[in-house]
Coordinates of C-alpha atoms and ligand atoms in Angstrom, one line a residue:
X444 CA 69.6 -57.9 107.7
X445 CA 71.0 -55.5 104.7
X446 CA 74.1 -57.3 103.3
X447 CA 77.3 -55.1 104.0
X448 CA 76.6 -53.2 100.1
X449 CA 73.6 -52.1 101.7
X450 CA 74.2 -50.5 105.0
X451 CA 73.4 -47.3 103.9
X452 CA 70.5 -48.1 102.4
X453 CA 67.1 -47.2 104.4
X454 CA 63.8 -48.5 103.6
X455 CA 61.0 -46.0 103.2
X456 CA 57.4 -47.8 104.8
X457 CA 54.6 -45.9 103.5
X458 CA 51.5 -46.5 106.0
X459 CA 49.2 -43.5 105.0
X460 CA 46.5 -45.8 103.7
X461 CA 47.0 -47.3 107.0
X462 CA 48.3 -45.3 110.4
X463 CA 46.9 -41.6 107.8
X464 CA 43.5 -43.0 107.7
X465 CA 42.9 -43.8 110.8
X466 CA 43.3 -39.9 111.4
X467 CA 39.6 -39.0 112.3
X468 CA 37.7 -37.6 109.0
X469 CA 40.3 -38.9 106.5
X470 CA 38.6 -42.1 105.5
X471 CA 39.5 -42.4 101.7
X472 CA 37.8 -44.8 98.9
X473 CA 38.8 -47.7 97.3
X474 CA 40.2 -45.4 94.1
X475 CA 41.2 -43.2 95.9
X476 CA 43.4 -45.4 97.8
X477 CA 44.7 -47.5 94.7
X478 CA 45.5 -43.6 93.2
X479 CA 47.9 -43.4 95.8
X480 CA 49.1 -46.7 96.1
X481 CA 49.9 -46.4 92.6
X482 CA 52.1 -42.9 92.7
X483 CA 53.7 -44.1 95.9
X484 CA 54.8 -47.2 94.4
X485 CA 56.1 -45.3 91.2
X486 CA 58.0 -42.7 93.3
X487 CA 60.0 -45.7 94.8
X488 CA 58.2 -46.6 98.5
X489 CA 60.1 -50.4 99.1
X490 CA 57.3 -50.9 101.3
X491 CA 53.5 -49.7 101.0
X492 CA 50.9 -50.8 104.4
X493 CA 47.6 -51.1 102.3
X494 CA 45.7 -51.2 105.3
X495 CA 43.9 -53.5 108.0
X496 CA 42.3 -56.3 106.5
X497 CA 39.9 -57.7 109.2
X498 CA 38.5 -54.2 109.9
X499 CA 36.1 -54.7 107.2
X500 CA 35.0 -55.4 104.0
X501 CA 35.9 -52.1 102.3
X502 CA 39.9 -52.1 103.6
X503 CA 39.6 -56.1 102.9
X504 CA 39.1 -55.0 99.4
X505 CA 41.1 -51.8 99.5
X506 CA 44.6 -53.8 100.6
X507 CA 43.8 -57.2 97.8
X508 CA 43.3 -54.5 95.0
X509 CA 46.8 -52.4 96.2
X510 CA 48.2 -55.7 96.1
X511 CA 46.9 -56.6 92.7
X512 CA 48.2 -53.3 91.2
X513 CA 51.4 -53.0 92.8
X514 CA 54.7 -53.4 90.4
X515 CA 57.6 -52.6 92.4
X516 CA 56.8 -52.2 96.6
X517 CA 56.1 -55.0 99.0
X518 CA 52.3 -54.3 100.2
X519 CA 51.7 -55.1 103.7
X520 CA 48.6 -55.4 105.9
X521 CA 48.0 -54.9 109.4
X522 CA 47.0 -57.6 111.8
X523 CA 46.3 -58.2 115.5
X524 CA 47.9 -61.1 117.6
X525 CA 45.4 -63.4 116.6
X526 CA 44.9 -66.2 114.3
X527 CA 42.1 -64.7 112.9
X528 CA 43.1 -61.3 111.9
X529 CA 46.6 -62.8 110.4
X530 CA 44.8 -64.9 108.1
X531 CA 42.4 -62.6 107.1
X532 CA 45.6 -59.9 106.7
X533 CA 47.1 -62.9 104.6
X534 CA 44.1 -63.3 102.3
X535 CA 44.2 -60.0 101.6
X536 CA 48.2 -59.4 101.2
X537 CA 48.5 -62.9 99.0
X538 CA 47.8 -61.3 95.5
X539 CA 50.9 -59.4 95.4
X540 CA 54.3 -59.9 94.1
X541 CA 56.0 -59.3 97.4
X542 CA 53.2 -59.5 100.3
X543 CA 54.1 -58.6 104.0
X544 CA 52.3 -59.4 107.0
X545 CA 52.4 -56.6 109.9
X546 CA 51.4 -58.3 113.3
X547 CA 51.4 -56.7 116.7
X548 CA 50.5 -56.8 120.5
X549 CA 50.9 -53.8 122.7
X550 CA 53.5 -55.0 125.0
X551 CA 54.0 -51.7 127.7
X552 CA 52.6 -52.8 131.4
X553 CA 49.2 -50.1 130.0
X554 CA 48.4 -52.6 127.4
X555 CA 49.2 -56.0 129.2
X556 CA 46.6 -54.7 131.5
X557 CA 44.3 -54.2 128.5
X558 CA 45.0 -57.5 127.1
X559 CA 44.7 -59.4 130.1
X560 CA 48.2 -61.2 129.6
X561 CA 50.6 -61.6 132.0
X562 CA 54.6 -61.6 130.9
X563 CA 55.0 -65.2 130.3
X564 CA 51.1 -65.4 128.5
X565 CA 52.6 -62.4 126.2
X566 CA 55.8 -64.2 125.2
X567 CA 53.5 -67.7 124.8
X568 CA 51.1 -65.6 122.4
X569 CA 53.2 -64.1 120.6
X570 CA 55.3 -67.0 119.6
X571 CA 52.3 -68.8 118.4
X572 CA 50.9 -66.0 116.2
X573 CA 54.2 -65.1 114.3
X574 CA 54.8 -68.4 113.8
X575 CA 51.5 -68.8 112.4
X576 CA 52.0 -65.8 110.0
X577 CA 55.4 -67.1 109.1
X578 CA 53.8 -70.5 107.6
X579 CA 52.0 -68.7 105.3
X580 CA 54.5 -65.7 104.6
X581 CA 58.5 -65.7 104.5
X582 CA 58.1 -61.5 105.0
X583 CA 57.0 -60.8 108.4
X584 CA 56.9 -57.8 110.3
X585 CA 56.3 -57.6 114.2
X586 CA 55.7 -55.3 116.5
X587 CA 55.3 -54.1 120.1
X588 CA 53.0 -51.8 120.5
X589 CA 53.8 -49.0 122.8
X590 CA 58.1 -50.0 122.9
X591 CA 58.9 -46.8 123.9
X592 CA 57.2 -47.5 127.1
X593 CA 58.0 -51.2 127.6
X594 CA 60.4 -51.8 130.0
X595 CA 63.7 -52.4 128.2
X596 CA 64.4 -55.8 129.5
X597 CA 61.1 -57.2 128.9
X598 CA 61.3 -55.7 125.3
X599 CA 64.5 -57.1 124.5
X600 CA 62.5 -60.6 125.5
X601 CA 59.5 -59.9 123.6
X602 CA 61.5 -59.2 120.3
X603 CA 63.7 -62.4 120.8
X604 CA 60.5 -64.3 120.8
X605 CA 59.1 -63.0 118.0
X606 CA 62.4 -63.4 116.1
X607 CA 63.0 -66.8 117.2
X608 CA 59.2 -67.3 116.4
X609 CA 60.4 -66.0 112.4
X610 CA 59.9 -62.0 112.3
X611 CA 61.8 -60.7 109.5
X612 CA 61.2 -57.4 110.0
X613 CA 61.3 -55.5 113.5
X614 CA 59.3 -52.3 113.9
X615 CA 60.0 -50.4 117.4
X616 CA 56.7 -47.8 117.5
X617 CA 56.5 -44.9 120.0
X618 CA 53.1 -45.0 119.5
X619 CA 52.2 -41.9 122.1
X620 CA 54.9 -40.0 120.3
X621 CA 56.4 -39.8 124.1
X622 CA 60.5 -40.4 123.3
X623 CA 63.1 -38.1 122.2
X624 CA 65.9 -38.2 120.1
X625 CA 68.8 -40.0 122.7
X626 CA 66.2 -42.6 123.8
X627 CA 64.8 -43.4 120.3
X628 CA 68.4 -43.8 119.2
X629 CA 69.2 -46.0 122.7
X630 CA 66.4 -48.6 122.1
X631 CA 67.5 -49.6 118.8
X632 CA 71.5 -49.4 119.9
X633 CA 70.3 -51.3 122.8
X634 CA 67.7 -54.4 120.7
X635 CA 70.9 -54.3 118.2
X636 CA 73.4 -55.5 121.3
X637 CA 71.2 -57.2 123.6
X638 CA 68.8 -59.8 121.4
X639 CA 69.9 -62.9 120.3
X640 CA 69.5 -62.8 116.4
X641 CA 69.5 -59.3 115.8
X642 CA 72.0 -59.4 113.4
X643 CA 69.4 -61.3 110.8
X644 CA 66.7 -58.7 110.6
X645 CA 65.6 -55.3 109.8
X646 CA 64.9 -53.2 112.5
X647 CA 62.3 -50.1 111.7
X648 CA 61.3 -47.2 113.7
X649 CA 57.4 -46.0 113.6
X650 CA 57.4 -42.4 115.0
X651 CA 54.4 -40.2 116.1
X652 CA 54.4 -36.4 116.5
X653 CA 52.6 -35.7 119.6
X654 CA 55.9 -33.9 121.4
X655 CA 57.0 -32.6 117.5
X656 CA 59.9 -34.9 117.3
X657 CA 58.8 -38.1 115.1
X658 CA 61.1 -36.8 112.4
X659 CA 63.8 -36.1 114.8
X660 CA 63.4 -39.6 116.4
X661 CA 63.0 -41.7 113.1
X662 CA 66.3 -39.9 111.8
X663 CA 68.1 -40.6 115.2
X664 CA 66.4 -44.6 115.3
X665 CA 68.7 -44.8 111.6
X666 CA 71.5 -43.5 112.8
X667 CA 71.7 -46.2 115.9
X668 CA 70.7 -48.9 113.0
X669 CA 67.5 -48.9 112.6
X670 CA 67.2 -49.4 108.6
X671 CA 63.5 -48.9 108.0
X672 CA 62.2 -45.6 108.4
X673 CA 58.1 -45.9 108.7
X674 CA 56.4 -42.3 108.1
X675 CA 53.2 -40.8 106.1
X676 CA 52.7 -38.2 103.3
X677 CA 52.3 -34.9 105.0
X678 CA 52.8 -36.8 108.3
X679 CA 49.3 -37.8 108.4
X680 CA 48.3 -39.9 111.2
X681 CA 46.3 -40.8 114.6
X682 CA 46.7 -37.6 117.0
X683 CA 49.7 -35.3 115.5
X684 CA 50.5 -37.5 113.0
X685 CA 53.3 -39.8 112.0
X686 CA 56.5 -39.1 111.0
X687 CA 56.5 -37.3 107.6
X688 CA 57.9 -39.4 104.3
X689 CA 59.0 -35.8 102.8
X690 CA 60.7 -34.4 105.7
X691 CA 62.7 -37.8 106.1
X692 CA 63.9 -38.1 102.3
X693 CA 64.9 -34.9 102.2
X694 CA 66.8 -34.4 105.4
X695 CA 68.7 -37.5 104.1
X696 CA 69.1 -35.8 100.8
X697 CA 70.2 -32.3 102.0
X698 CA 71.9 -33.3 105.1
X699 CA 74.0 -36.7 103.8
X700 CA 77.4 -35.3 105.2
X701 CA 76.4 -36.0 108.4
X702 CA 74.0 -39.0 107.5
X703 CA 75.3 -41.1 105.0
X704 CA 72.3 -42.8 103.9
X705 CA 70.3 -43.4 100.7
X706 CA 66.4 -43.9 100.5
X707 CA 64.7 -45.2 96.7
X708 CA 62.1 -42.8 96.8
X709 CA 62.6 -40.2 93.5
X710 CA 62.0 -36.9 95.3
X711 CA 60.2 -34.8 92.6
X712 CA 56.8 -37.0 93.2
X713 CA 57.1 -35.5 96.6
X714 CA 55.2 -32.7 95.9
X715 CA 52.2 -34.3 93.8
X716 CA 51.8 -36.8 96.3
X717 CA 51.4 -34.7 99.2
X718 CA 48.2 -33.1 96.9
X719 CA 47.0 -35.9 96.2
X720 CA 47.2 -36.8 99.6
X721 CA 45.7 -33.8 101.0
X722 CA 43.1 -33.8 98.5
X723 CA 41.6 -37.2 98.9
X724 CA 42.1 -37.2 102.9
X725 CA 40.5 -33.8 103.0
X726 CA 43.4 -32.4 105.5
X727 CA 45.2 -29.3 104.0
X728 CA 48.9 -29.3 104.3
X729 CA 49.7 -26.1 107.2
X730 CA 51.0 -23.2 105.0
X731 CA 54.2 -23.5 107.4
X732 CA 54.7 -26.8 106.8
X733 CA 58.4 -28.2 105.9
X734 CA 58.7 -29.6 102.6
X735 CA 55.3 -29.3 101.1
X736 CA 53.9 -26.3 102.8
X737 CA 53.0 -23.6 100.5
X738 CA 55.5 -20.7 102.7
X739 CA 58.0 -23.5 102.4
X740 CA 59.8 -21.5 99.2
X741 CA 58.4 -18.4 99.8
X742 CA 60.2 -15.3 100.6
X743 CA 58.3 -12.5 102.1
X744 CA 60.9 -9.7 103.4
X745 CA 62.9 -8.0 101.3
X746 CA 66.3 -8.8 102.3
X747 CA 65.3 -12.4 101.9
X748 CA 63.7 -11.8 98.3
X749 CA 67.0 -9.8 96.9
X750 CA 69.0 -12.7 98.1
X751 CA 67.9 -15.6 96.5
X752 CA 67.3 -13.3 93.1
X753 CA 71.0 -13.1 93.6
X754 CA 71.8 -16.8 94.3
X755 CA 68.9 -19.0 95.4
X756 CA 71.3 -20.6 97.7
X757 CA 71.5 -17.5 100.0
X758 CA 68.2 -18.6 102.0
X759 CA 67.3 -22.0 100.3
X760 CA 68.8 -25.6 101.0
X761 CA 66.5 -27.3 98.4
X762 CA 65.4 -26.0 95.4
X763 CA 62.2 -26.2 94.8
X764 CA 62.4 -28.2 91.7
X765 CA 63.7 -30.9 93.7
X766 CA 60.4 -31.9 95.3
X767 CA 59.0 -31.7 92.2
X768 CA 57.4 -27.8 92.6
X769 CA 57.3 -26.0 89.2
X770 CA 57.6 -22.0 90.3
X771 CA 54.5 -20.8 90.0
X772 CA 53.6 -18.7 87.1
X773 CA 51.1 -17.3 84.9
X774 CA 50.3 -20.6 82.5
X775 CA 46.8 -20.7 80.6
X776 CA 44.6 -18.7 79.0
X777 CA 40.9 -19.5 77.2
X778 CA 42.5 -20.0 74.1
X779 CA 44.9 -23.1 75.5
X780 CA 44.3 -25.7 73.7
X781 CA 43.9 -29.9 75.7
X782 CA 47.5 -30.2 74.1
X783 CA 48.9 -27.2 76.6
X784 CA 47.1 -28.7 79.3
X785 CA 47.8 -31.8 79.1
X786 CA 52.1 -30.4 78.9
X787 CA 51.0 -27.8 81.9
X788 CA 49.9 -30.8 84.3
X789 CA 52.6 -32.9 83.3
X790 CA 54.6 -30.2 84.5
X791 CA 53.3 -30.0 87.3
X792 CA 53.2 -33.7 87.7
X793 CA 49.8 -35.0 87.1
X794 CA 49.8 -37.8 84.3
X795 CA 46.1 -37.7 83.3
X796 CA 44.3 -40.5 81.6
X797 CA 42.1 -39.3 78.5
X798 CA 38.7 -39.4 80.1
X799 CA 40.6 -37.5 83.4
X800 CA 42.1 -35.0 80.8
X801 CA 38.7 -34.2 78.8
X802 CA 37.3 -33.8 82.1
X803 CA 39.6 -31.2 83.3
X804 CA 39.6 -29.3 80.0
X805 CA 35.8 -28.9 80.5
X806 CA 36.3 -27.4 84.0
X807 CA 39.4 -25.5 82.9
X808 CA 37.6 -24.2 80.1
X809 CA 34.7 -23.1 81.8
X810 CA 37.4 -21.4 84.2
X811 CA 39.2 -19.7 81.5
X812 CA 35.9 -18.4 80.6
X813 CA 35.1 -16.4 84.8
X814 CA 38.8 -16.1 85.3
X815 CA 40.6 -13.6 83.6
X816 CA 44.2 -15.3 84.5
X817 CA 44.7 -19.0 85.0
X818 CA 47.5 -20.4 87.6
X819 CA 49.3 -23.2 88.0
X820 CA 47.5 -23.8 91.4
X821 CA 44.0 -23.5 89.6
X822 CA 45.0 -26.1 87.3
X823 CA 46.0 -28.1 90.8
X824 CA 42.6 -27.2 92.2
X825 CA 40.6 -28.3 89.2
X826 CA 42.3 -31.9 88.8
X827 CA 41.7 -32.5 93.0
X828 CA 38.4 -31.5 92.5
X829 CA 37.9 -34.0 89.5
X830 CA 39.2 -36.7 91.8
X831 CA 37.1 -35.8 94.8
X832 CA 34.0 -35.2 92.8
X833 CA 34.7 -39.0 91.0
X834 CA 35.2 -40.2 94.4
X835 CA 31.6 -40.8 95.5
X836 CA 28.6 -40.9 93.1
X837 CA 26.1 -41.2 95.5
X838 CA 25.2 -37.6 95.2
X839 CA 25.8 -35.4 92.8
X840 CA 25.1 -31.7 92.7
X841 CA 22.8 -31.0 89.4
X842 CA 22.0 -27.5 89.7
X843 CA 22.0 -24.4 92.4
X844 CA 20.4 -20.9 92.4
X845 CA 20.8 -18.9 95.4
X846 CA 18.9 -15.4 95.8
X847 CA 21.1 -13.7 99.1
X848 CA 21.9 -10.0 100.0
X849 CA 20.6 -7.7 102.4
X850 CA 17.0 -8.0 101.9
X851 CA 16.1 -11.3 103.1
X852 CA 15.6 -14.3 104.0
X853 CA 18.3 -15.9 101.6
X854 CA 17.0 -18.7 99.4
X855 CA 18.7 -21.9 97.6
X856 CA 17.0 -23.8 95.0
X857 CA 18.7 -27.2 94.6
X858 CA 18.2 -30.1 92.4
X859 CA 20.3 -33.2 93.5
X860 CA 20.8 -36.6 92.1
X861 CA 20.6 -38.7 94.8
X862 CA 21.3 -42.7 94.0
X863 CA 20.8 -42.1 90.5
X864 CA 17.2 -39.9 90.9
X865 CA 17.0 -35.7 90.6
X866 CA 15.4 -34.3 93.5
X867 CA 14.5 -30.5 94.2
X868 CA 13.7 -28.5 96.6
X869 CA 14.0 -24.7 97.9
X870 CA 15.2 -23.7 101.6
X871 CA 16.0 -20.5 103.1
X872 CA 18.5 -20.0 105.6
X873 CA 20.5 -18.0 107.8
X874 CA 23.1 -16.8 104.7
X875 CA 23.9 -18.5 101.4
X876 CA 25.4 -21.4 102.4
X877 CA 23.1 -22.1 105.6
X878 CA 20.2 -22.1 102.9
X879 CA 22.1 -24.5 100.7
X880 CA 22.8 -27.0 103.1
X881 CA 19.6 -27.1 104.2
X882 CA 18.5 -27.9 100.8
X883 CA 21.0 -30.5 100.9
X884 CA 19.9 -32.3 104.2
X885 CA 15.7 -32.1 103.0
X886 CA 16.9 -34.0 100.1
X887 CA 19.4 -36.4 101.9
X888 CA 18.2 -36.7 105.4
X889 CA 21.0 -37.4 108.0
X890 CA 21.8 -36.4 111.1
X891 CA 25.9 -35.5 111.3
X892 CA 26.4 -32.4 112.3
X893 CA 28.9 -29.7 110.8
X894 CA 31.9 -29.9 112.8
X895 CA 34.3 -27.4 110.6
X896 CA 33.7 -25.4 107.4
X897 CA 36.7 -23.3 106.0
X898 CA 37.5 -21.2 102.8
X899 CA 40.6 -20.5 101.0
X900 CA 41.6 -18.0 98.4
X901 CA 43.3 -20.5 95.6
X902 CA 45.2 -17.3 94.1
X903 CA 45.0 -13.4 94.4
X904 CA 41.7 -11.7 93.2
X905 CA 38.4 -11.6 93.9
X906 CA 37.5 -13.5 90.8
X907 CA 40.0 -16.5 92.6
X908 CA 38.7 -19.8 92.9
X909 CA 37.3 -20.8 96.5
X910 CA 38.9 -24.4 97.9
X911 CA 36.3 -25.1 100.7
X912 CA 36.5 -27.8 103.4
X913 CA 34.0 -29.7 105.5
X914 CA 34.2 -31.4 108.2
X915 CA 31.1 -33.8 109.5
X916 CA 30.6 -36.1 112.8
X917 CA 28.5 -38.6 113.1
X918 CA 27.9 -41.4 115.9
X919 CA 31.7 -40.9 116.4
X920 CA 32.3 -41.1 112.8
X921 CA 34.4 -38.4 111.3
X922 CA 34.7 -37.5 107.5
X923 CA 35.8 -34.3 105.6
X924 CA 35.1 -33.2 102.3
X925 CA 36.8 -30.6 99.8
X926 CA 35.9 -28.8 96.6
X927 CA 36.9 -25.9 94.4
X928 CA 35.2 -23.6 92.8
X929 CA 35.5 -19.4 91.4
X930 CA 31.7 -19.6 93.8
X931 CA 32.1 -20.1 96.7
X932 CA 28.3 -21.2 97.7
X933 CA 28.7 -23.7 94.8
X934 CA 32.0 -25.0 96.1
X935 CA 30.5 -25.1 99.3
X936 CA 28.0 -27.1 98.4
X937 CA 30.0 -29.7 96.4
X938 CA 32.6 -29.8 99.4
X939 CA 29.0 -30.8 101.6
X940 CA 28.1 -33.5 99.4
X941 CA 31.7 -34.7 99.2
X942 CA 31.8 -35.0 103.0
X943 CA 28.6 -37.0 103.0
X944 CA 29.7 -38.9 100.4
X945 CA 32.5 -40.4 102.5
X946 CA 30.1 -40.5 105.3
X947 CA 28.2 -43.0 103.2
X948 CA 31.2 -44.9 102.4
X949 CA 32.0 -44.9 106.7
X950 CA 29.2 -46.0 107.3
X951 CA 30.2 -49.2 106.4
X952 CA 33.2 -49.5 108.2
X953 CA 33.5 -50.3 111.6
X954 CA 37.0 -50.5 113.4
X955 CA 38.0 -53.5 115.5
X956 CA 38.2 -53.3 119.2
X957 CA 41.5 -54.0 120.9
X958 CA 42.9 -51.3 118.6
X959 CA 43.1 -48.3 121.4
X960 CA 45.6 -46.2 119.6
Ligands
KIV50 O1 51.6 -46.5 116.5 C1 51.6 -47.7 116.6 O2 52.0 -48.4 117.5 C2 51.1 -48.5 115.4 C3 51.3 -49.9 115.4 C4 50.2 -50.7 114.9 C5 52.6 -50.2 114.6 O3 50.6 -47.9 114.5
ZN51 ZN1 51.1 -45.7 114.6

């Protein structure tokens, strides 16, 4: 456990490459993954889940090279109560400076059934698979699957064992998202009395959202002891989500009168990681959304917007500086030179390499040239796009005409490259964008179908960039795509390609069974 220094210290667990992937349609790539691994461990995440190694190849890969790159945070992998997956979880988690391996068996009487274990067969198993993981880690965390359902007497026997066995760390998930606030608080009160070595490790909490109370419930878990707080960027997750890293770190920030406790997590990156987040995952944050939404510092009524002219403090409890949000203004014109806008996107927390910079001054310029004023969420929408665009180079949109109006039929002239080759081809359609993505699927054959496509106004103005998002199924598989542009078919388009660009990437991935939730 903490030494007594450090009882009001709570450790933030970061498992969006992990639990926020496994939301349907937000598989991410390999960069993609290592961009956020990177910012989170900058911003000050102790501990980072990288992913689940034995699930395949790609998150094999995915969690050694987070572990490779990571400075400060522990990097943990995920791993089922078998010899198997924990030394496959090991081999991945081994190249970092502080590696962690996550184990875990769903313990309520649903998932005993599932496994096929009885009680005593449950304890036997997993005394043999932590002590397994502890010989080739000292940082081990364990959990039972499902605790908020377990009967309380046979969880307070299933935690002893896995302490006994050499858990370091352990994590009490409602994984249905089915307690409240009282009970969350009354499990961990209840592990802290009851279970013989409790007193010599860390006990988390792992919330989900399904009832709306994973925030309430991780907050409550701390407050009975708990000092590791497990939670997600924008609260991405399986279902509703997991509890939200934002929303925890700042209700510990704003509210520390009545919970005196600390987190390490340096609360301006908030913002640009719930971006990057969104971008790469595809999801956009809610416009209500606490925190990070983009209502969450706007005032609409009158009495509200006099108010915080006055004194911002009148309606506001953060500022919105403190999440890192510049207030949004007019910033760049055509004549801007890569100087300004390298200044303007450090501002608004984007630290571009040079080849990510020249990139974004192309785009931006190009912008500058349609647009007759430039905002600061432009600029936000031109460097997401430049990530999602570098994600997958499988295909990559060359060149589109479209002919459309009221005489038709409406016609799209595409050329694609497609695994390094320019194809072409013309389609009609029912509309612009039906013609275009027809073009798309003569070219690159495949049979997901379109699930969601959305718009969204970046700014005011009808000369305002269009963020579009797409959403594709196939065989079960989910994966989304997003892309900006002032034309909407061409964003469109881009967003359509993006989407199948994951697809290709899940196509590779399969998820092991035994993992129901
Ligand atoms: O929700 C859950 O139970 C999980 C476990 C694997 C910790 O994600
Ligand atoms: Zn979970």
């Amino acid at each position: 456990m903490t030494s007594a220094a450090e009882q009001d210290r709570v450790l933030i667990f970061d498992t969006t490459l992990r639990d926020g992937e496994q939301s349907p349609g937000a598989t991410m790539t390999q960069s993609e993954k290592l961009e956020i691994a990177q910012l989170l461990d900058e911003m000050g995440v102790d501990i980072i889940e990288a992913g689940f190694p034995i699930a395949s190849e790609g998150d094999f890969e995915a969690v050694a090279a987070v572990a490779r790159l990571a400075e400060r945070a522990v990097i943990c992998g995920l791993a089922r109560a078998n010899l198997a997956d924990i030394d496959r979880c090991w081999e991945a988690v081994r190249h970092a400076r502080r590696p962690r391996i996550h184990t875990f068996i769903g313990t309520s009487p649903l998932h005993r059934e599932i496994t096929r274990l009885d009680p005593e067969g449950m304890l036997a198993q997993i005394h043999r698979t932590v002590s397994h993981a502890r010989n080739l880690c000292d940082n081990i965390q364990w959990s039972p699957m499902d605790a908020t359902r377990t009967e309380r007497d046979y969880l307070c026997r299933v935690v002893e064992a896995a302490i006994r066995a050499g858990a370091t760390t352990i994590n009490v998930p409602d994984t249905v998202g089915y307690t409240v606030p009282r009970e969350s608080a009354a499990i961990i009160a209840m592990l802290r009395e009851r279970v013989p070595g409790a007193g010599d490790v860390v006990f988390a909490t792992h919330c989900h959202n399904d009832l709306g109370m994973a925030t309430a419930n991780a907050l409550a878990a701390v407050d009975a002891g708990a000092r590791q707080i497990e939670c997600t960027i924008n609260g991405l997750g399986e279902r509703a989500g997991n509890t939200a890293l934002e929303e925890v770190v700042m209700a510990l920030k704003v509210r520390n009168d009545l919970m005196p406790y600390r987190t390490g997590v340096d609360a301006t990156r908030i913002m640009k990681a719930s971006r990057l987040v969104a971008t790469v995952s595809g999801f956009p944050v809610q416009f209500n959304k606490a925190i990070v939404g983009k209502n969450a510092f706007a005032h609409e009524s009158g009495i509200h917007q006099d108010g915080v002219l006055k004194n911002a403090a009148t309606f506001e409890i953060m500022r919105p500086e403190d999440i890192g949000l510049a207030a949004t203004n007019l910033v760049m014109g055509k004549h801007s030179g890569r100087a300004a806008l390298r200044a303007k996107l450090r501002e608004l927390g984007y630290e571009l390499a040079d080849n990510q910079l020249n990139d974004v001054f192309v785009r931006f310029k190009s912008l500058a040239d349609r647009k007759k004023e430039v905002y600061d969420d432009d600029l936000v929408a031109l460097v997401q796009d430049s990530v999602v665009q570098g994600a997958g180079e499988h295909l990559l949109l060359r060149r589109l005409r479209v002919v459309c109006g009221t005489e038709g039929p409406q016609t799209a002239e595409l050329t694609l490259r497609v695994a390094g080759e320019d194809r072409q081809v013309t389609a009609t359609g029912d509309g612009p964008v039906d013609a275009t993505f027809r073009a798309v699927k003569m070219l690159f054959p495949h049979a997901a179908r379109l699930q969601l496509y959305q718009v969204h106004a970046v700014t005011e103005g009808t000369d305002a960039q269009a963020t579009v998002s797409v959403r594709l199924e196939e065989e079960g598989k989910i994966v989304t795509g997003q892309a900006a542009d002032t034309d909407t078919v061409v964003a469109s388009a881009k967003a359509y390609l993006a989407a199948l660009n994951n697809l290709i990437v899940r196509r590779a991935k399969t998820r092991p069974e035994g993992f129901a939730v």
